[in-house]
Coordinates of C-alpha atoms in Angstrom, one line a residue:
Chain A
M1 CA 107.6 -6.8 60.7
G2 CA 108.6 -3.7 62.5
G3 CA 112.0 -2.2 61.9
S4 CA 114.5 -1.3 64.5
A5 CA 118.0 0.3 64.5
P6 CA 120.8 -2.3 64.7
E7 CA 121.8 -1.3 68.3
L8 CA 118.3 -2.0 69.4
D9 CA 118.3 -5.4 67.8
S10 CA 119.2 -7.4 70.8
L11 CA 116.8 -5.5 72.9
V12 CA 113.8 -6.1 70.6
R13 CA 114.6 -9.7 70.3
D14 CA 113.9 -10.0 74.0
T15 CA 110.3 -11.0 74.5
D16 CA 110.2 -9.3 77.8
F17 CA 110.6 -6.0 75.9
F18 CA 107.4 -6.7 73.9
R19 CA 105.5 -8.0 76.9
S20 CA 106.3 -4.8 78.8
L21 CA 105.4 -2.7 75.8
V22 CA 102.0 -4.4 75.4
E23 CA 101.3 -4.6 79.1
N24 CA 102.1 -1.0 80.0
G25 CA 101.0 0.8 76.9
S26 CA 98.3 3.4 77.4
D27 CA 96.0 1.8 74.8
A28 CA 93.8 -1.1 76.0
I29 CA 94.6 -4.3 74.1
V30 CA 92.2 -7.2 74.2
S31 CA 92.6 -10.5 72.2
I32 CA 89.9 -13.0 71.5
D33 CA 89.6 -16.4 69.9
T34 CA 87.2 -17.2 67.0
N35 CA 84.4 -17.7 69.6
S36 CA 84.9 -14.2 70.9
T37 CA 86.2 -15.5 74.2
I38 CA 88.8 -13.1 75.7
L39 CA 92.2 -14.7 75.9
Y40 CA 94.2 -11.7 76.9
A41 CA 93.8 -8.2 78.2
N42 CA 96.5 -5.7 79.1
Q43 CA 96.8 -3.5 82.2
A44 CA 95.3 -0.5 80.4
V45 CA 91.8 -2.2 80.2
E46 CA 91.4 -1.2 83.9
R47 CA 91.7 2.5 83.0
V48 CA 89.4 2.2 80.0
F49 CA 86.8 -0.3 81.0
G50 CA 87.1 -0.5 84.8
Y51 CA 87.8 -4.2 84.9
E52 CA 91.0 -5.8 86.1
P53 CA 92.6 -7.9 83.2
D54 CA 91.8 -11.1 85.2
E55 CA 88.1 -10.2 85.3
L56 CA 88.0 -10.2 81.5
V57 CA 90.0 -13.2 80.5
G58 CA 87.8 -16.1 79.9
E59 CA 84.7 -13.9 79.4
Q60 CA 82.9 -13.1 76.1
L61 CA 84.0 -9.9 74.4
T62 CA 80.3 -8.8 74.5
M63 CA 80.9 -8.1 78.2
I64 CA 82.4 -4.7 77.2
M65 CA 80.2 -4.2 74.2
P66 CA 76.8 -2.3 74.2
D67 CA 73.9 -4.7 73.9
R68 CA 72.8 -3.3 70.5
F69 CA 76.1 -4.4 68.9
H70 CA 76.1 -8.0 70.1
A71 CA 74.2 -9.6 67.2
D72 CA 76.1 -7.6 64.6
H73 CA 79.4 -8.6 66.2
F74 CA 78.8 -12.3 66.1
E75 CA 77.5 -12.1 62.6
S76 CA 80.5 -10.1 61.3
V77 CA 83.0 -12.5 62.9
E78 CA 81.2 -15.5 61.4
E79 CA 81.0 -13.8 58.0
Y80 CA 84.7 -13.0 58.1
L81 CA 85.7 -16.5 59.1
D82 CA 83.6 -17.9 56.3
T83 CA 84.5 -15.5 53.5
G84 CA 87.4 -13.5 54.6
E85 CA 85.5 -10.3 54.0
R86 CA 85.7 -7.6 56.5
Q87 CA 82.4 -6.1 57.5
L88 CA 83.9 -2.9 58.7
D89 CA 87.1 -0.9 58.5
W90 CA 89.7 -2.4 60.8
N91 CA 91.7 0.8 61.2
N92 CA 90.8 3.5 63.7
I93 CA 87.2 2.8 63.7
R94 CA 85.1 4.7 66.2
L95 CA 82.9 2.5 68.3
P96 CA 81.4 2.8 71.8
A97 CA 82.2 0.2 74.5
V98 CA 80.6 -0.4 77.9
H99 CA 82.5 0.5 81.1
K100 CA 82.1 -1.8 84.2
N101 CA 79.9 0.8 85.9
G102 CA 77.5 0.9 82.9
H103 CA 78.3 4.1 81.0
E104 CA 79.5 4.1 77.4
V105 CA 83.0 5.0 76.4
D106 CA 83.9 6.3 72.9
L107 CA 86.8 4.3 71.5
S108 CA 89.0 4.4 68.5
I109 CA 89.8 0.8 67.7
T110 CA 92.3 -0.9 65.4
F111 CA 91.8 -4.6 64.8
E112 CA 94.6 -7.0 64.1
E113 CA 94.5 -10.7 63.1
H114 CA 97.4 -13.1 63.9
S115 CA 97.9 -16.7 64.7
Y116 CA 99.4 -18.1 67.8
E117 CA 100.0 -21.8 68.3
G118 CA 98.0 -22.6 65.2
K119 CA 95.0 -20.7 66.4
K120 CA 93.4 -17.6 64.8
I121 CA 93.5 -14.7 67.2
F122 CA 91.9 -11.2 66.8
S123 CA 93.2 -8.3 68.8
G124 CA 91.7 -4.9 69.3
I125 CA 93.9 -1.9 70.2
M126 CA 91.6 0.6 71.8
R127 CA 92.0 4.2 72.7
D128 CA 89.6 6.1 74.9
I129 CA 88.6 9.2 72.9
S130 CA 85.6 10.2 75.1
E131 CA 87.2 13.5 76.1
R132 CA 88.0 14.3 72.5
V133 CA 84.4 13.4 71.4
E134 CA 82.9 15.5 74.1
K135 CA 85.2 18.5 73.2
Q136 CA 84.2 18.0 69.6
R137 CA 80.5 18.1 70.5
E138 CA 81.0 21.2 72.6
L139 CA 82.8 22.8 69.6
E140 CA 80.0 21.9 67.3
R141 CA 77.5 23.5 69.7
Q142 CA 79.6 26.6 69.9
N143 CA 79.9 26.8 66.2
E144 CA 76.2 26.6 65.8
R145 CA 75.8 29.4 68.3
L146 CA 78.3 31.4 66.5
A147 CA 76.7 30.9 63.1
E148 CA 73.4 32.0 64.7
F149 CA 74.9 35.1 66.1
A150 CA 76.7 35.9 62.8
S151 CA 73.5 35.6 60.9
L152 CA 71.6 37.7 63.4
V153 CA 74.1 40.5 63.5
S154 CA 74.5 40.7 59.8
H155 CA 70.7 40.7 59.1
D156 CA 69.7 42.9 62.0
L157 CA 72.2 45.5 61.0
R158 CA 71.0 45.5 57.4
D159 CA 67.8 47.5 58.1
P160 CA 69.4 50.5 59.9
L161 CA 72.3 50.4 57.5
Q162 CA 69.9 50.7 54.6
A163 CA 68.1 53.5 56.5
A164 CA 71.4 55.3 57.0
K165 CA 72.4 55.1 53.3
A166 CA 69.0 56.2 52.2
T167 CA 68.9 59.1 54.7
T168 CA 72.3 60.2 53.5
A169 CA 71.2 60.1 49.9
V170 CA 68.1 62.2 50.7
A171 CA 70.3 64.7 52.6
K172 CA 72.7 65.0 49.7
A173 CA 69.8 65.6 47.4
G174 CA 69.1 68.8 49.4
D175 CA 66.9 67.8 52.3
E176 CA 69.1 69.0 55.2
D177 CA 66.6 67.8 57.8
A178 CA 67.4 64.3 57.0
L179 CA 70.9 64.7 58.4
A180 CA 69.5 65.0 61.9
E181 CA 67.9 61.6 61.7
L182 CA 71.3 59.9 61.1
D183 CA 72.2 60.2 64.8
E184 CA 69.2 58.2 65.7
I185 CA 69.9 55.5 63.2
H186 CA 73.5 55.3 64.4
D187 CA 72.3 55.0 68.0
R188 CA 70.0 52.1 66.9
M189 CA 73.0 50.3 65.3
E190 CA 75.1 50.9 68.4
A191 CA 72.3 49.6 70.7
L192 CA 72.1 46.5 68.5
I193 CA 75.8 45.8 68.7
E194 CA 75.9 46.3 72.5
D195 CA 72.9 44.0 72.9
V196 CA 74.5 41.3 70.8
L197 CA 77.8 41.5 72.6
S198 CA 76.0 41.3 75.9
L199 CA 74.0 38.3 74.6
A200 CA 77.2 36.6 73.5
K201 CA 78.6 37.1 77.0
Q202 CA 75.4 35.8 78.7
G203 CA 75.8 32.5 76.9
Q204 CA 78.8 31.7 79.1
A205 CA 78.6 29.8 82.3
V206 CA 77.7 31.8 85.5
G207 CA 80.6 33.1 87.4
E208 CA 80.7 33.1 91.2
T209 CA 77.3 33.1 92.7
E210 CA 76.6 34.8 96.0
S211 CA 73.6 35.4 98.2
I212 CA 72.3 38.8 97.3
S213 CA 69.3 40.9 98.2
L214 CA 66.8 41.0 95.5
A215 CA 65.6 44.4 96.7
S216 CA 69.0 46.1 96.4
V217 CA 69.8 44.5 93.0
S218 CA 66.4 45.6 91.7
K219 CA 67.1 49.2 92.9
R220 CA 70.5 49.2 91.2
A221 CA 69.0 47.8 88.0
W222 CA 66.2 50.4 88.1
S223 CA 68.7 53.3 88.4
T224 CA 70.0 52.6 84.9
A225 CA 67.0 51.0 83.2
G226 CA 64.1 53.0 84.8
V227 CA 62.8 56.4 83.8
D228 CA 61.5 59.3 85.9
T229 CA 57.9 58.9 84.8
A230 CA 57.8 55.3 85.8
T231 CA 57.6 53.8 89.3
L232 CA 59.4 50.8 90.8
D233 CA 57.3 49.0 93.5
L234 CA 59.2 46.4 95.5
E235 CA 57.3 43.9 97.6
E236 CA 58.2 44.2 101.2
S237 CA 60.7 41.7 102.6
L238 CA 62.1 40.5 99.3
P239 CA 64.5 37.6 100.1
T240 CA 68.1 37.0 99.0
V241 CA 68.8 34.9 95.9
S242 CA 71.8 32.9 95.0
A243 CA 73.1 34.5 91.8
D244 CA 75.9 36.1 89.9
P245 CA 75.2 39.7 91.0
E246 CA 76.2 41.4 87.8
R247 CA 74.1 39.2 85.7
L248 CA 71.1 39.2 87.9
E249 CA 71.2 43.0 87.6
A250 CA 71.4 42.7 83.8
L251 CA 68.4 40.3 83.9
L252 CA 66.3 42.7 85.9
G253 CA 67.5 45.7 83.9
N254 CA 66.3 44.1 80.7
L255 CA 62.9 43.3 82.2
F256 CA 62.6 46.8 83.5
R257 CA 63.5 48.3 80.1
N258 CA 61.0 46.0 78.5
A259 CA 58.3 47.3 80.8
V260 CA 59.2 51.0 80.3
E261 CA 59.5 50.7 76.5
H262 CA 56.3 48.9 76.0
G263 CA 54.3 50.4 78.8
S264 CA 52.6 53.8 78.9
E265 CA 54.3 56.8 80.4
G266 CA 53.4 56.4 84.0
V267 CA 54.0 52.6 84.1
T268 CA 54.4 50.9 87.5
V269 CA 56.7 47.9 87.7
D270 CA 56.3 45.5 90.6
V271 CA 58.9 43.0 91.8
G272 CA 57.5 40.3 94.1
L273 CA 57.8 36.7 95.2
L274 CA 56.0 33.8 93.4
D275 CA 53.4 32.1 95.5
S276 CA 53.5 28.7 93.8
A277 CA 57.2 28.1 93.5
D278 CA 60.7 29.5 94.5
G279 CA 61.4 32.6 92.5
F280 CA 60.3 36.1 91.8
Y281 CA 58.2 38.0 89.3
V282 CA 58.5 41.4 87.5
A283 CA 55.1 42.7 86.5
D284 CA 53.8 45.9 85.0
D285 CA 50.5 47.7 84.4
G286 CA 51.4 48.6 80.8
A287 CA 49.8 47.5 77.6
G288 CA 50.5 43.8 78.1
F289 CA 51.5 41.5 75.3
D290 CA 48.5 42.4 73.1
D291 CA 49.5 41.3 69.6
A292 CA 52.9 40.0 70.6
D293 CA 53.6 36.3 70.3
T294 CA 54.4 35.1 73.8
A295 CA 56.0 31.9 72.5
E296 CA 58.3 34.0 70.3
L297 CA 59.2 36.6 73.0
F298 CA 62.5 35.1 74.1
T299 CA 63.7 34.5 70.5
Y300 CA 66.7 36.5 69.3
G301 CA 65.7 39.6 67.4
Y302 CA 61.9 39.4 68.2
T303 CA 60.4 42.8 68.8
T304 CA 57.2 44.7 68.3
N305 CA 58.9 48.0 68.9
E306 CA 60.4 49.7 65.9
S307 CA 63.3 51.1 67.8
G308 CA 63.9 48.0 69.8
T309 CA 66.6 45.5 69.0
G310 CA 64.6 42.4 70.0
F311 CA 67.5 41.1 72.1
G312 CA 66.5 42.2 75.6
L313 CA 64.4 39.3 76.4
S314 CA 66.8 36.8 74.8
I315 CA 69.4 38.2 77.2
V316 CA 66.9 37.6 80.1
A317 CA 66.4 34.0 78.9
E318 CA 70.1 33.4 78.5
I319 CA 70.9 34.7 82.0
A320 CA 68.1 32.6 83.6
E321 CA 69.3 29.5 81.8
A322 CA 72.9 30.0 82.8
H323 CA 71.7 30.0 86.4
G324 CA 69.5 27.0 85.9
W325 CA 66.3 29.1 86.2
E326 CA 63.2 29.1 84.1
V327 CA 61.6 32.2 82.8
A328 CA 58.0 32.5 81.5
A329 CA 55.8 35.3 80.3
T330 CA 52.2 35.8 81.3
D331 CA 49.6 38.5 81.8
S332 CA 49.8 40.6 84.9
A333 CA 46.7 41.2 87.2
A334 CA 46.7 44.8 86.0
G335 CA 46.5 43.7 82.3
G336 CA 50.2 44.3 81.7
A337 CA 53.1 42.0 81.2
R338 CA 54.4 39.6 83.9
F339 CA 57.6 37.7 83.8
E340 CA 58.1 34.9 86.3
V341 CA 61.6 33.6 87.1
R342 CA 61.6 30.2 88.8
T343 CA 64.9 29.8 90.7
Chain B
M1 CA 49.9 54.0 30.1
T2 CA 49.7 57.4 31.7
G3 CA 51.1 59.4 28.9
D4 CA 54.5 58.8 30.5
D5 CA 56.3 56.1 28.7
R6 CA 59.1 55.7 31.3
P7 CA 59.0 52.4 33.2
R8 CA 56.9 52.8 36.3
V9 CA 58.4 51.5 39.6
L10 CA 56.5 51.1 42.9
A11 CA 58.8 51.3 45.9
V12 CA 57.5 50.0 49.2
D13 CA 59.2 50.2 52.6
D14 CA 58.0 51.3 56.0
E15 CA 61.0 53.6 56.3
A16 CA 60.0 56.7 54.4
R17 CA 63.7 57.7 53.8
V18 CA 64.3 54.4 52.1
V19 CA 61.6 54.8 49.4
Q20 CA 62.6 58.5 49.1
A21 CA 66.2 57.4 48.4
F22 CA 65.0 54.8 45.9
D23 CA 63.1 57.5 44.0
I24 CA 66.2 59.7 44.0
W25 CA 68.5 56.9 42.9
L26 CA 66.3 55.7 40.1
G27 CA 66.3 59.2 38.7
D28 CA 64.6 60.6 35.7
G29 CA 64.8 57.4 33.7
F30 CA 61.9 55.9 35.7
E31 CA 58.6 57.1 37.1
T32 CA 58.9 56.1 40.7
I33 CA 55.8 56.0 43.0
T34 CA 56.2 55.1 46.7
A35 CA 54.3 53.5 49.6
T36 CA 55.3 53.2 53.2
G37 CA 53.1 50.3 54.1
G38 CA 51.5 47.2 52.6
H39 CA 48.0 48.6 52.4
E40 CA 49.2 51.7 50.7
A41 CA 51.1 49.5 48.2
L42 CA 48.0 47.6 47.3
E43 CA 46.2 50.9 46.7
Q44 CA 49.0 52.1 44.4
I45 CA 49.4 49.0 42.3
T46 CA 47.9 49.2 38.8
E47 CA 48.4 47.6 35.4
D48 CA 50.9 50.3 34.6
V49 CA 53.4 49.3 37.3
D50 CA 56.4 47.5 35.7
V51 CA 58.5 46.8 38.8
V52 CA 57.7 46.6 42.5
L53 CA 60.5 47.0 45.1
L54 CA 59.0 45.3 48.2
D55 CA 60.2 45.3 51.8
R56 CA 59.4 42.0 53.5
H57 CA 59.2 43.2 57.2
M58 CA 56.5 45.8 57.5
P59 CA 54.3 46.5 60.5
D60 CA 50.8 46.6 58.9
I61 CA 50.9 43.8 56.4
S62 CA 54.0 41.9 55.5
G63 CA 55.7 42.1 52.1
D64 CA 55.1 38.4 51.6
E65 CA 51.4 39.0 52.0
V66 CA 51.4 42.0 49.7
L67 CA 53.2 39.9 47.1
E68 CA 50.6 37.2 47.3
Q69 CA 47.8 39.7 46.9
I70 CA 49.5 41.4 43.9
R71 CA 49.5 38.0 42.2
E72 CA 46.0 37.1 43.3
Q73 CA 44.7 40.2 41.7
G74 CA 46.3 39.2 38.5
Y75 CA 49.2 41.7 38.3
D76 CA 52.1 40.2 36.3
C77 CA 54.7 42.9 37.1
R78 CA 58.3 42.1 38.1
V79 CA 58.7 42.1 41.9
A80 CA 62.0 42.4 43.8
M81 CA 61.9 41.7 47.5
V82 CA 64.3 44.3 49.1
T83 CA 64.9 43.1 52.6
A84 CA 67.1 42.5 55.7
V85 CA 65.3 39.2 56.3
A86 CA 67.5 36.2 55.7
P87 CA 66.0 34.0 53.0
E88 CA 64.8 30.6 54.1
F89 CA 63.4 27.8 52.1
D90 CA 60.0 29.4 52.2
I91 CA 61.1 31.7 49.3
V92 CA 61.0 28.7 47.0
D93 CA 57.3 29.1 46.5
M94 CA 57.1 32.8 46.6
P95 CA 56.1 34.5 43.3
F96 CA 58.9 37.1 43.2
D97 CA 61.5 37.7 40.5
H98 CA 64.5 38.9 42.5
Y99 CA 65.8 38.9 46.1
I100 CA 67.8 41.9 47.1
S101 CA 69.6 41.9 50.5
K102 CA 69.7 45.3 52.2
P103 CA 71.6 47.5 52.1
I104 CA 71.4 48.3 48.4
D105 CA 73.0 51.4 46.8
E106 CA 72.3 53.5 43.8
S107 CA 74.2 51.6 41.1
E108 CA 73.0 48.2 42.2
L109 CA 69.4 49.3 42.4
Q110 CA 69.5 50.9 38.9
E111 CA 71.1 47.8 37.4
I112 CA 68.5 45.4 38.9
V113 CA 65.5 47.5 38.0
T114 CA 66.8 48.1 34.5
R115 CA 67.2 44.4 34.0
L116 CA 63.8 43.6 35.4
V117 CA 62.2 46.0 33.1
E118 CA 64.1 44.5 30.2
I119 CA 63.2 40.9 30.8
S120 CA 59.5 41.7 31.2
G121 CA 59.5 42.2 27.4
Y122 CA 60.8 38.7 26.8
D123 CA 59.0 35.3 26.5
Q124 CA 57.3 34.1 29.7
R125 CA 59.6 31.0 29.8
L126 CA 62.7 33.2 30.0
N127 CA 61.1 35.1 32.8
D128 CA 60.4 31.8 34.6
L129 CA 63.9 30.8 34.1
Y130 CA 65.2 34.1 35.5
R131 CA 63.0 33.6 38.5
V132 CA 64.4 30.1 39.2
V133 CA 68.0 31.1 38.6
Q134 CA 67.6 34.0 41.1
K135 CA 66.2 31.8 43.8
I136 CA 68.9 29.3 43.4
A137 CA 71.5 32.0 43.7
T138 CA 69.8 33.5 46.7
L139 CA 69.7 30.2 48.5
E140 CA 73.3 29.4 47.6
D141 CA 74.5 32.7 48.9
E142 CA 72.8 32.2 52.3
M143 CA 73.0 28.6 53.1
T144 CA 75.7 26.0 53.6
D145 CA 76.1 23.3 51.0
S146 CA 75.0 20.6 53.4
R147 CA 71.7 22.4 54.1
L148 CA 71.1 22.7 50.4
T149 CA 71.8 19.2 49.4
H150 CA 69.6 17.8 52.1
H151 CA 66.6 19.9 50.9
E152 CA 64.2 18.5 48.3
E153 CA 62.9 22.0 47.3
Y154 CA 66.4 23.0 46.3
A155 CA 66.8 19.8 44.2
A156 CA 63.4 20.6 42.6
L157 CA 64.6 24.1 41.7
I158 CA 67.7 22.8 40.0
D159 CA 65.5 20.3 38.0
K160 CA 63.2 23.1 37.0
R161 CA 66.1 25.3 35.9
D162 CA 67.5 22.6 33.8
R163 CA 64.1 21.9 32.2
L164 CA 63.6 25.6 31.5
R165 CA 67.0 25.9 30.0
E166 CA 66.3 23.2 27.6
Q167 CA 62.9 24.7 26.6
T168 CA 64.4 28.1 26.1
H169 CA 67.4 26.9 24.2
E170 CA 65.7 27.3 20.8
L171 CA 64.2 30.6 21.8
I172 CA 67.5 32.0 22.6
G173 CA 68.9 30.7 19.2
E174 CA 66.4 33.0 17.5
M175 CA 67.3 36.1 19.4
E176 CA 69.4 39.0 18.1
R177 CA 73.1 38.8 18.8
D178 CA 73.2 41.9 21.0
Q179 CA 70.4 40.6 23.2
L180 CA 72.2 37.3 23.8
D181 CA 74.9 38.4 26.2
D182 CA 72.3 40.1 28.3
V183 CA 70.1 37.1 28.4
F184 CA 72.9 34.7 29.2
E185 CA 74.1 36.9 32.0
M186 CA 70.6 37.1 33.4
I187 CA 69.7 33.5 33.5
G188 CA 73.1 32.2 34.4
S189 CA 73.3 29.9 31.4
E190 CA 76.6 28.1 30.8
Q191 CA 76.4 28.2 27.0

């Protein structure tokens, strides 16, 4: 029995009080008889299952249960009636139910057994925890991502850090020339940190998209990523694309940098439209993929260039994904690399 | 031997400064030779090399491949992988003795190399035990408990360690007192 303060005594003795409590509570309550026929459902079932209480009363409980649990349910009820042994935990057990419109809802359920007018009744008090479950999944995904980043950062920084320690030791031992190399090693570490930060940012959802000219974004990206010896060749009448301008620029910038770093000195980079699908390509006449593993290209940290961080193309893939685009690598007509972005 | 009775160490890393520093750090107590690539390492290896310090990620041939070839050619020296590569379960079957995560500094390098030289004088089973204990420690450092417990190779390593501990139990009983602490520390025995 529940307890109550003396001044509430008269109130709680009033059955209307209990009725109102059960009827209007936010948890759905459904009672069944030993044949699993629904005897009672409170108002909250409508919010949780989409049915009016009247639609449920008289029906089998399996109406709100996923098919795969039906057989088990009848078996456990029978087993319990025979032996008194509970087949599962009755307190706060997590089970899915089926909503009127067909989708599953995650519930936390507590079962109660009581008798009413000489009959055995089972009641389930059910709380919709779908939102909580979804949040938890999202959190798990984020944690995995974070663990991946942490491991990448720690391991990718280890090589330059070892090089820095070694170079310092060599300098201390009298080889002053080694000191000059430290700058370069530090730059490498800095580039790595910047790329990883940028990559972490790209994993977030796309901000406001707008219709922007592919030609002008390409020129802007080239102004920071390109070099004087290389040429940017834009196809005439490039259209506009719907994208987050800042991130499209980052995507193009990383593709341009990739072409410049892996191509020969006078590399030419083309931007044009795909023939076969919506989207655009960035192609160069450089060395092509050669010994690089095209399946691995977009993986974090993959690089064939000793001074590269291996994050550039991962950033490209993240940005494309965030926009719902697909990106693929192939050989260009000129024997160089060609990246296709399907929008 | 080459007339030089100092332990001989072969340091291999594609960063020239790294092997140069290893040479400086190991100092006069060791005779250090260096290679900046896998092919060069395989040219330098001889019966006289006691310890190899081997980078895993190198452009010509990988350290993993070099290790395999060293063993195929029958060299039984101690090998320590010195690397920025995160250890995965693939290390279980790799025939190295120690896994060093970069960056390493002078004192740590000296300590590990000294220990490796020392155990090479002991019974083969103690060396096997050392190898297994090292791998377990490396995996435990890197991985979550749930990943470890779900992995058969890890369970197999633990079994192997326990078997080797039993087998070496007597052996250790016969050793000199002053060697004992050293040995226990090396093999992580709980005795």
